[in-house]
């Protein structure tokens, strides 16, 4: 016997404004062809003026609660993974808590950039296994359009806004790999690589929000090297191998990274959930949105073994293995 943190609901929210590559051709010296072939991105959503990360997060959380058949009062905790909070503080999670009408429990943010949702899931799992909470809303929500340098064509064409959420609930399991729920996690960071992906402003340094800066080629190289490895480590911690995997749900940064990682894992693209064409890179929101889309498309079904993997600023990277 052992406790498991099981996903019982999933949902996502995309702002209504869709920005196709052709619109970016009017802003910077780029082409639809370059963006498609280098990244696989065809369009992304941008939040409306005044629409903030907490708005996106609240909508995704409500969708996940509805899917689980729960109300906010049933939830013990809210964890939001974000690098683009409404304010320096309080945490976006507390704003979501209030907006959902939750009058109890606790709420906080996790910041591991594009790996944020994987880190938040591992954190929520530990909270559930240690008895801190029985039901947790885990949300990834971002408004990366707000930290784009619109004169830097190498970054501004890649990112988008959105939010995704899951409800994790404590359930009894056998302790074996047939259990539903989170089976293992592998988390890594290496702060020596801070300069290849960062935002050049902040409270304690410049007192500005700053803009995203990225050495794309270097990040690409690390992604190819590290993503398949962390997925394999997480699988082996659970006593599983790539052959057991039904769905890979990768961070959606670049189709070339997604396909190269699947190839390294020996997994066909017919077992990978891909949303990057429609969402662009939404940082911590990308995996929960892909989980939600994967369920809505009828790809991910109860009992399926799902592997998530992500890398982002820090560098931070990791993988969570769960049975849906
Ligand atoms: O989510 C966190 C993790 N982030 C990532 O995983 C992103 C990782 N990196 C990447 O996805 C890719 O490196 C990029 C999509 C960012 C770039 O692809 P690349 O194949 O590495 O291209 P590059 O940076 O080597 O640029 C190739 C050329 C350059 O021109 P020259 O020097 O060869 O003449 C760039 O100036 O493409 C040029 N370029 C563009 N051209 C048209 C850069 N951005 C653009 C653009 N439109 N938007």
Tab-separated table of C-alpha atoms and ligand atoms in Angstrom:
chain	number	residue	atom	x	y	z
A	1	UNK	CA	0.000	0.000	0.000
A	2	UNK	CA	1.102	3.523	-0.637
A	3	UNK	CA	-0.388	6.884	-1.258
A	4	UNK	CA	-0.404	8.270	-4.817
A	5	UNK	CA	-1.071	11.762	-6.171
A	6	UNK	CA	-3.532	11.127	-9.004
A	7	UNK	CA	-4.641	13.570	-11.712
A	8	UNK	CA	-8.447	13.702	-11.491
A	9	UNK	CA	-9.031	16.797	-13.619
A	10	UNK	CA	-7.270	18.814	-16.301
A	11	UNK	CA	-8.078	22.026	-18.173
A	12	UNK	CA	-6.568	24.933	-20.007
A	13	UNK	CA	-7.237	28.476	-21.113
A	14	UNK	CA	-5.902	30.352	-24.126
A	15	UNK	CA	-6.413	34.097	-24.583
A	16	UNK	CA	-8.728	34.787	-27.535
A	17	UNK	CA	-6.230	36.743	-29.648
A	18	UNK	CA	-4.450	34.436	-32.120
A	19	UNK	CA	-1.281	35.814	-33.675
A	20	UNK	CA	-0.201	33.980	-36.849
A	21	UNK	CA	3.409	34.089	-38.038
A	22	UNK	CA	2.326	36.426	-40.846
A	23	UNK	CA	1.489	39.117	-38.274
A	24	UNK	CA	5.042	38.955	-36.893
A	25	UNK	CA	6.402	39.474	-40.428
A	26	UNK	CA	5.063	43.028	-40.102
A	27	UNK	CA	6.940	43.637	-36.821
A	28	UNK	CA	10.441	42.205	-37.372
A	29	UNK	CA	12.557	40.972	-40.281
A	30	UNK	CA	11.248	37.406	-40.318
A	31	UNK	CA	9.181	35.031	-42.435
A	32	UNK	CA	6.482	32.465	-41.774
A	33	UNK	CA	8.766	29.977	-43.541
A	34	UNK	CA	11.719	30.640	-41.157
A	35	UNK	CA	9.574	30.355	-38.029
A	36	UNK	CA	7.872	27.139	-39.228
A	37	UNK	CA	11.016	25.359	-40.354
A	38	UNK	CA	13.219	26.369	-37.392
A	39	UNK	CA	10.649	25.965	-34.594
A	40	UNK	CA	7.453	24.307	-35.886
A	41	UNK	CA	5.433	27.275	-34.605
A	42	UNK	CA	2.565	28.522	-36.814
A	43	UNK	CA	0.624	30.741	-34.404
A	44	UNK	CA	0.427	31.671	-30.735
A	45	UNK	CA	-2.071	33.392	-28.447
A	46	UNK	CA	-1.419	36.747	-26.767
A	47	UNK	CA	-3.226	38.010	-23.677
A	48	UNK	CA	-5.430	41.078	-24.196
A	49	UNK	CA	-4.469	44.445	-22.731
A	50	UNK	CA	-5.185	44.245	-19.022
A	51	UNK	CA	-5.460	40.442	-19.069
A	52	UNK	CA	-2.909	39.126	-16.581
A	53	UNK	CA	-1.301	35.818	-15.662
A	54	UNK	CA	-3.702	35.354	-12.715
A	55	UNK	CA	-6.678	35.726	-15.105
A	56	UNK	CA	-5.342	32.965	-17.355
A	57	UNK	CA	-4.471	30.789	-14.336
A	58	UNK	CA	-7.926	31.206	-12.772
A	59	UNK	CA	-9.703	30.206	-15.998
A	60	UNK	CA	-7.515	27.108	-16.409
A	61	UNK	CA	-7.994	26.178	-12.740
A	62	UNK	CA	-11.774	26.473	-13.033
A	63	UNK	CA	-11.729	24.234	-16.132
A	64	UNK	CA	-9.674	21.606	-14.259
A	65	UNK	CA	-12.009	21.756	-11.231
A	66	UNK	CA	-15.048	21.332	-13.509
A	67	UNK	CA	-13.388	18.353	-15.199
A	68	UNK	CA	-12.708	16.791	-11.776
A	69	UNK	CA	-16.276	17.489	-10.606
A	70	UNK	CA	-14.955	19.523	-7.658
A	71	UNK	CA	-15.385	23.046	-6.333
A	72	UNK	CA	-12.637	25.317	-5.057
A	73	UNK	CA	-13.718	24.597	-1.471
A	74	UNK	CA	-12.672	20.967	-1.981
A	75	UNK	CA	-9.054	21.986	-2.617
A	76	UNK	CA	-6.362	22.270	0.071
A	77	UNK	CA	-3.672	24.097	-1.889
A	78	UNK	CA	-2.903	26.036	-5.075
A	79	UNK	CA	0.559	25.950	-6.648
A	80	UNK	CA	1.222	28.160	-9.677
A	81	UNK	CA	4.321	27.700	-11.816
A	82	UNK	CA	5.097	31.024	-13.465
A	83	UNK	CA	7.952	33.365	-14.351
A	84	UNK	CA	5.601	36.165	-15.407
A	85	UNK	CA	3.590	36.994	-12.267
A	86	UNK	CA	1.106	39.901	-12.202
A	87	UNK	CA	3.162	41.551	-9.442
A	88	UNK	CA	6.456	40.918	-7.673
A	89	UNK	CA	4.286	39.794	-4.771
A	90	UNK	CA	1.882	38.432	-3.604
A	91	UNK	CA	2.057	35.087	-5.351
A	92	UNK	CA	-0.204	34.572	-8.368
A	93	UNK	CA	-1.456	31.452	-6.537
A	94	UNK	CA	-2.994	33.591	-3.776
A	95	UNK	CA	-4.772	35.704	-6.416
A	96	UNK	CA	-6.155	32.529	-8.002
A	97	UNK	CA	-7.192	31.237	-4.571
A	98	UNK	CA	-9.196	34.408	-3.887
A	99	UNK	CA	-10.710	34.521	-7.380
A	100	UNK	CA	-11.879	30.903	-7.079
A	101	UNK	CA	-13.561	31.765	-3.769
A	102	UNK	CA	-11.280	29.564	-1.656
A	103	UNK	CA	-11.287	30.716	1.965
A	104	UNK	CA	-8.944	28.073	3.368
A	105	UNK	CA	-5.797	26.183	2.470
A	106	UNK	CA	-2.504	27.614	1.232
A	107	UNK	CA	-1.147	28.967	-2.045
A	108	UNK	CA	2.295	29.762	-3.443
A	109	UNK	CA	4.244	30.112	-6.693
A	110	UNK	CA	7.101	28.007	-8.048
A	111	UNK	CA	9.620	29.576	-10.436
A	112	UNK	CA	11.636	27.237	-12.623
A	113	UNK	CA	10.815	28.950	-15.935
A	114	UNK	CA	9.969	26.424	-18.691
A	115	UNK	CA	10.571	23.536	-16.281
A	116	UNK	CA	8.207	25.163	-13.767
A	117	UNK	CA	5.271	22.797	-14.208
A	118	UNK	CA	7.446	19.707	-13.815
A	119	UNK	CA	8.974	21.179	-10.638
A	120	UNK	CA	5.497	22.154	-9.343
A	121	UNK	CA	4.135	18.641	-9.973
A	122	UNK	CA	7.069	17.074	-8.108
A	123	UNK	CA	6.515	19.562	-5.292
A	124	UNK	CA	2.761	18.906	-5.125
A	125	UNK	CA	3.441	15.152	-5.126
A	126	UNK	CA	5.745	15.559	-2.126
A	127	UNK	CA	3.089	17.668	-0.360
A	128	UNK	CA	0.477	14.962	-0.908
A	129	UNK	CA	2.742	12.047	0.065
A	130	UNK	CA	3.813	13.866	3.255
A	131	UNK	CA	0.211	14.583	4.236
A	132	UNK	CA	0.357	18.399	3.896
A	133	UNK	CA	-2.610	18.373	1.515
A	134	UNK	CA	-4.987	15.866	-0.072
A	135	UNK	CA	-6.117	17.912	-3.074
A	136	UNK	CA	-3.890	20.391	-4.911
A	137	UNK	CA	-4.493	22.548	-7.959
A	138	UNK	CA	-1.232	22.656	-9.924
A	139	UNK	CA	-1.228	25.382	-12.541
A	140	UNK	CA	1.244	26.577	-15.163
A	141	UNK	CA	0.419	30.111	-16.340
A	142	UNK	CA	2.425	32.647	-18.335
A	143	UNK	CA	2.210	35.919	-20.224
A	144	UNK	CA	5.591	35.761	-21.980
A	145	UNK	CA	4.359	38.320	-24.550
A	146	UNK	CA	4.994	40.893	-21.791
A	147	UNK	CA	8.731	40.148	-21.570
A	148	UNK	CA	9.477	40.068	-25.306
A	149	UNK	CA	11.899	42.514	-26.894
A	150	UNK	CA	9.912	43.274	-30.052
A	151	UNK	CA	13.111	44.329	-31.829
A	152	UNK	CA	14.796	40.929	-31.251
A	153	UNK	CA	13.612	38.625	-34.032
A	154	UNK	CA	15.528	35.663	-32.580
A	155	UNK	CA	13.212	35.489	-29.529
A	156	UNK	CA	9.969	37.411	-30.102
A	157	UNK	CA	8.653	34.957	-32.710
A	158	UNK	CA	8.914	31.963	-30.380
A	159	UNK	CA	6.769	32.636	-27.318
A	160	UNK	CA	3.066	32.820	-26.443
A	161	UNK	CA	0.635	33.165	-23.535
A	162	UNK	CA	-1.655	30.604	-21.896
A	163	UNK	CA	-2.418	28.515	-18.838
A	164	UNK	CA	-3.054	24.878	-18.000
A	165	UNK	CA	-4.021	23.179	-14.743
A	166	UNK	CA	-4.467	19.788	-13.136
A	167	UNK	CA	-6.171	18.662	-9.947
A	168	UNK	CA	-4.007	16.204	-8.001
A	169	UNK	CA	-5.773	14.071	-5.397
A	170	UNK	CA	-4.449	11.622	-2.805
A	171	UNK	CA	-5.545	8.076	-3.558
A	172	UNK	CA	-4.522	4.723	-2.130
A	173	UNK	CA	-2.230	2.719	-4.384
A	174	UNK	CA	-0.380	-0.580	-4.204
A	175	UNK	CA	3.033	1.049	-4.525
A	176	UNK	CA	3.498	-0.683	-7.891
A	177	UNK	CA	3.839	0.702	-11.403
A	178	UNK	CA	0.224	-0.172	-12.268
A	179	UNK	CA	-0.994	2.511	-9.827
A	180	UNK	CA	-2.593	5.631	-11.225
A	181	UNK	CA	-0.810	8.845	-10.238
A	182	UNK	CA	2.708	10.240	-10.088
A	183	UNK	CA	5.186	7.351	-10.078
A	184	UNK	CA	8.497	9.257	-10.107
A	185	UNK	CA	10.214	12.566	-10.733
A	186	UNK	CA	13.708	13.693	-11.696
A	187	UNK	CA	14.676	17.341	-11.136
A	188	UNK	CA	17.937	19.087	-12.084
A	189	UNK	CA	19.423	22.582	-12.162
A	190	UNK	CA	22.796	23.985	-13.163
A	191	UNK	CA	23.056	27.677	-12.365
A	192	UNK	CA	26.370	28.001	-14.190
A	193	UNK	CA	24.318	28.347	-17.390
A	194	UNK	CA	22.299	31.378	-16.265
A	195	UNK	CA	23.562	33.587	-19.078
A	196	UNK	CA	22.188	31.554	-21.996
A	197	UNK	CA	18.530	32.108	-21.046
A	198	UNK	CA	17.478	34.903	-18.695
A	199	UNK	CA	15.495	38.107	-18.306
A	200	UNK	CA	17.684	41.214	-18.151
A	201	UNK	CA	15.761	42.991	-15.420
A	202	UNK	CA	14.367	42.433	-11.963
A	203	UNK	CA	13.428	43.906	-8.621
A	204	UNK	CA	16.809	43.713	-6.949
A	205	UNK	CA	18.945	44.502	-9.997
A	206	UNK	CA	17.336	47.048	-12.310
A	207	UNK	CA	13.915	47.675	-10.734
A	208	UNK	CA	12.426	46.875	-14.150
A	209	UNK	CA	10.714	43.757	-15.459
A	210	UNK	CA	13.317	43.303	-18.216
A	211	UNK	CA	13.251	41.374	-21.479
A	212	UNK	CA	13.953	37.749	-22.306
A	213	UNK	CA	17.457	37.073	-23.677
A	214	UNK	CA	18.418	33.722	-25.162
A	215	UNK	CA	21.343	32.129	-26.927
A	216	UNK	CA	19.046	29.812	-28.858
A	217	UNK	CA	21.713	27.509	-30.288
A	218	UNK	CA	23.249	26.879	-26.849
A	219	UNK	CA	19.876	26.211	-25.211
A	220	UNK	CA	19.013	23.903	-28.118
A	221	UNK	CA	22.240	21.937	-27.541
A	222	UNK	CA	21.518	21.502	-23.812
A	223	UNK	CA	17.912	20.501	-24.537
A	224	UNK	CA	18.954	17.738	-26.932
A	225	UNK	CA	21.541	16.485	-24.443
A	226	UNK	CA	19.434	16.649	-21.262
A	227	UNK	CA	15.749	15.948	-22.027
A	228	UNK	CA	15.932	12.307	-23.068
A	229	UNK	CA	18.362	11.680	-20.187
A	230	UNK	CA	16.065	13.129	-17.504
A	231	UNK	CA	13.094	11.214	-18.930
A	232	UNK	CA	15.089	7.994	-18.830
A	233	UNK	CA	16.219	8.688	-15.249
A	234	UNK	CA	12.643	9.367	-14.114
A	235	UNK	CA	11.439	6.175	-15.825
A	236	UNK	CA	14.162	4.080	-14.227
A	237	UNK	CA	13.366	5.545	-10.792
A	238	UNK	CA	9.845	4.179	-11.302
A	239	UNK	CA	11.171	0.809	-12.477
A	240	UNK	CA	9.994	1.445	-16.041
A	241	UNK	CA	11.561	1.874	-19.470
A	242	UNK	CA	10.739	3.773	-22.667
A	243	UNK	CA	8.922	0.642	-23.904
A	244	UNK	CA	6.286	1.154	-21.185
A	245	UNK	CA	5.442	4.708	-22.301
A	246	UNK	CA	2.065	5.468	-23.901
A	247	UNK	CA	2.522	9.238	-24.264
A	248	UNK	CA	5.402	11.663	-24.067
A	249	UNK	CA	4.122	15.148	-23.196
A	250	UNK	CA	7.140	17.379	-23.761
A	251	UNK	CA	7.675	21.061	-23.101
A	252	UNK	CA	6.612	22.720	-26.354
A	253	UNK	CA	9.566	24.948	-27.281
A	254	UNK	CA	10.619	23.670	-30.669
A	255	UNK	CA	9.364	20.802	-32.849
A	256	UNK	CA	12.968	19.896	-33.727
A	257	UNK	CA	13.800	19.437	-30.024
A	258	UNK	CA	10.612	17.404	-29.493
A	259	UNK	CA	11.326	15.050	-32.414
A	260	UNK	CA	15.032	14.665	-31.596
A	261	UNK	CA	14.196	13.802	-27.971
A	262	UNK	CA	11.537	11.277	-29.010
A	263	UNK	CA	14.039	9.698	-31.409
A	264	UNK	CA	16.654	9.444	-28.629
A	265	UNK	CA	14.043	7.806	-26.404
A	266	UNK	CA	13.181	5.351	-29.173
A	267	UNK	CA	9.574	6.555	-29.154
A	268	UNK	CA	7.613	7.245	-32.345
A	269	UNK	CA	6.013	10.658	-32.919
A	270	UNK	CA	2.625	8.877	-32.882
A	271	UNK	CA	3.120	8.640	-29.103
A	272	UNK	CA	4.056	12.310	-28.554
A	273	UNK	CA	1.525	15.064	-27.805
A	274	UNK	CA	2.461	18.096	-29.936
A	275	UNK	CA	0.836	21.524	-29.570
A	276	UNK	CA	3.754	23.799	-30.420
A	277	UNK	CA	2.321	24.771	-33.831
A	278	UNK	CA	-0.740	26.356	-32.216
A	279	UNK	CA	0.621	27.577	-28.870
A	280	UNK	CA	4.270	28.523	-29.448
A	281	UNK	CA	6.476	28.300	-26.366
A	282	UNK	CA	4.353	29.135	-23.320
A	283	UNK	CA	7.039	28.242	-20.760
A	284	UNK	CA	5.502	26.698	-17.597
A	285	UNK	CA	2.044	26.583	-19.225
A	286	UNK	CA	3.074	24.371	-22.127
A	287	UNK	CA	2.949	20.923	-20.501
A	288	UNK	CA	-0.375	21.329	-18.638
A	289	UNK	CA	-1.940	22.787	-21.806
A	290	UNK	CA	-0.582	19.844	-23.815
A	291	UNK	CA	-1.982	17.405	-21.215
A	292	UNK	CA	-5.383	19.086	-21.498
A	293	UNK	CA	-5.298	19.114	-25.312
A	294	UNK	CA	-4.056	15.504	-25.346
A	295	UNK	CA	-7.058	14.424	-23.259
A	296	UNK	CA	-9.497	16.506	-25.334
A	297	UNK	CA	-8.131	14.976	-28.569
A	298	UNK	CA	-8.695	11.489	-27.130
A	299	UNK	CA	-4.961	10.736	-27.133
A	300	UNK	CA	-4.357	10.389	-23.362
A	301	UNK	CA	-6.736	7.915	-21.686
A	302	UNK	CA	-7.105	6.642	-18.111
A	303	UNK	CA	-4.392	4.100	-17.332
A	304	UNK	CA	-1.934	5.461	-19.907
A	305	UNK	CA	1.682	5.929	-18.843
A	306	UNK	CA	2.631	9.561	-19.445
A	307	UNK	CA	6.135	11.060	-19.345
A	308	UNK	CA	6.551	14.824	-19.143
A	309	UNK	CA	9.929	16.492	-19.748
A	310	UNK	CA	11.061	20.128	-19.848
A	311	UNK	CA	14.094	22.421	-19.786
A	312	UNK	CA	14.350	26.161	-19.332
A	313	UNK	CA	16.165	29.098	-17.773
A	314	UNK	CA	18.473	28.326	-14.887
A	315	UNK	CA	19.199	26.028	-16.507
A	316	UNK	CA	16.565	23.847	-14.844
A	317	UNK	CA	15.216	20.618	-16.290
A	318	UNK	CA	13.335	17.531	-15.251
A	319	UNK	CA	10.745	14.881	-15.877
A	320	UNK	CA	7.673	13.527	-14.106
A	321	UNK	CA	6.294	10.053	-14.857
A	322	UNK	CA	2.632	9.433	-14.092
A	323	UNK	CA	-0.078	6.977	-14.879
A	324	UNK	CA	-3.161	8.900	-16.063
B	1	LIG	O1	11.726	27.139	-23.536
B	1	LIG	C1	13.023	27.226	-23.070
B	1	LIG	C2	13.927	26.531	-23.936
B	1	LIG	N1	14.118	27.228	-25.182
B	1	LIG	C3	14.366	26.523	-26.250
B	1	LIG	O2	14.324	25.324	-26.191
B	1	LIG	C4	14.787	27.226	-27.515
B	1	LIG	C5	15.989	26.524	-28.046
B	1	LIG	N2	16.485	27.051	-29.287
B	1	LIG	C6	15.805	26.974	-30.456
B	1	LIG	O3	14.692	26.524	-30.486
B	1	LIG	C7	16.510	27.395	-31.712
B	1	LIG	O4	17.872	27.602	-31.452
B	1	LIG	C8	15.923	28.671	-32.359
B	1	LIG	C9	14.536	28.364	-32.936
B	1	LIG	C10	15.817	29.756	-31.324
B	1	LIG	C11	16.812	29.136	-33.520
B	1	LIG	O5	17.026	28.101	-34.439
B	1	LIG	P1	18.513	27.840	-35.017
B	1	LIG	O6	18.389	26.806	-36.044
B	1	LIG	O7	19.394	27.553	-33.825
B	1	LIG	O8	18.838	29.205	-35.712
B	1	LIG	P2	20.020	30.227	-35.403
B	1	LIG	O9	19.819	30.884	-34.091
B	1	LIG	O10	21.300	29.532	-35.633
B	1	LIG	O11	19.789	31.292	-36.528
B	1	LIG	C12	20.004	30.969	-37.902
B	1	LIG	C13	19.871	32.231	-38.716
B	1	LIG	C14	20.734	33.373	-38.239
B	1	LIG	O12	21.232	34.017	-39.385
B	1	LIG	P3	22.746	33.770	-39.867
B	1	LIG	O13	23.614	34.175	-38.727
B	1	LIG	O14	22.818	32.294	-40.170
B	1	LIG	O15	22.830	34.648	-41.078
B	1	LIG	C15	19.775	34.299	-37.537
B	1	LIG	O16	20.153	35.639	-37.595
B	1	LIG	O17	18.513	32.706	-38.656
B	1	LIG	C16	18.510	34.095	-38.325
B	1	LIG	N3	17.314	34.385	-37.557
B	1	LIG	C17	16.121	34.655	-38.139
B	1	LIG	N4	15.760	34.764	-39.435
B	1	LIG	C18	14.464	35.043	-39.692
B	1	LIG	C19	17.138	34.389	-36.223
B	1	LIG	N5	15.867	34.662	-35.918
B	1	LIG	C20	15.211	34.835	-37.093
B	1	LIG	C21	13.880	35.128	-37.427
B	1	LIG	N6	13.553	35.212	-38.734
B	1	LIG	N7	12.901	35.284	-36.498
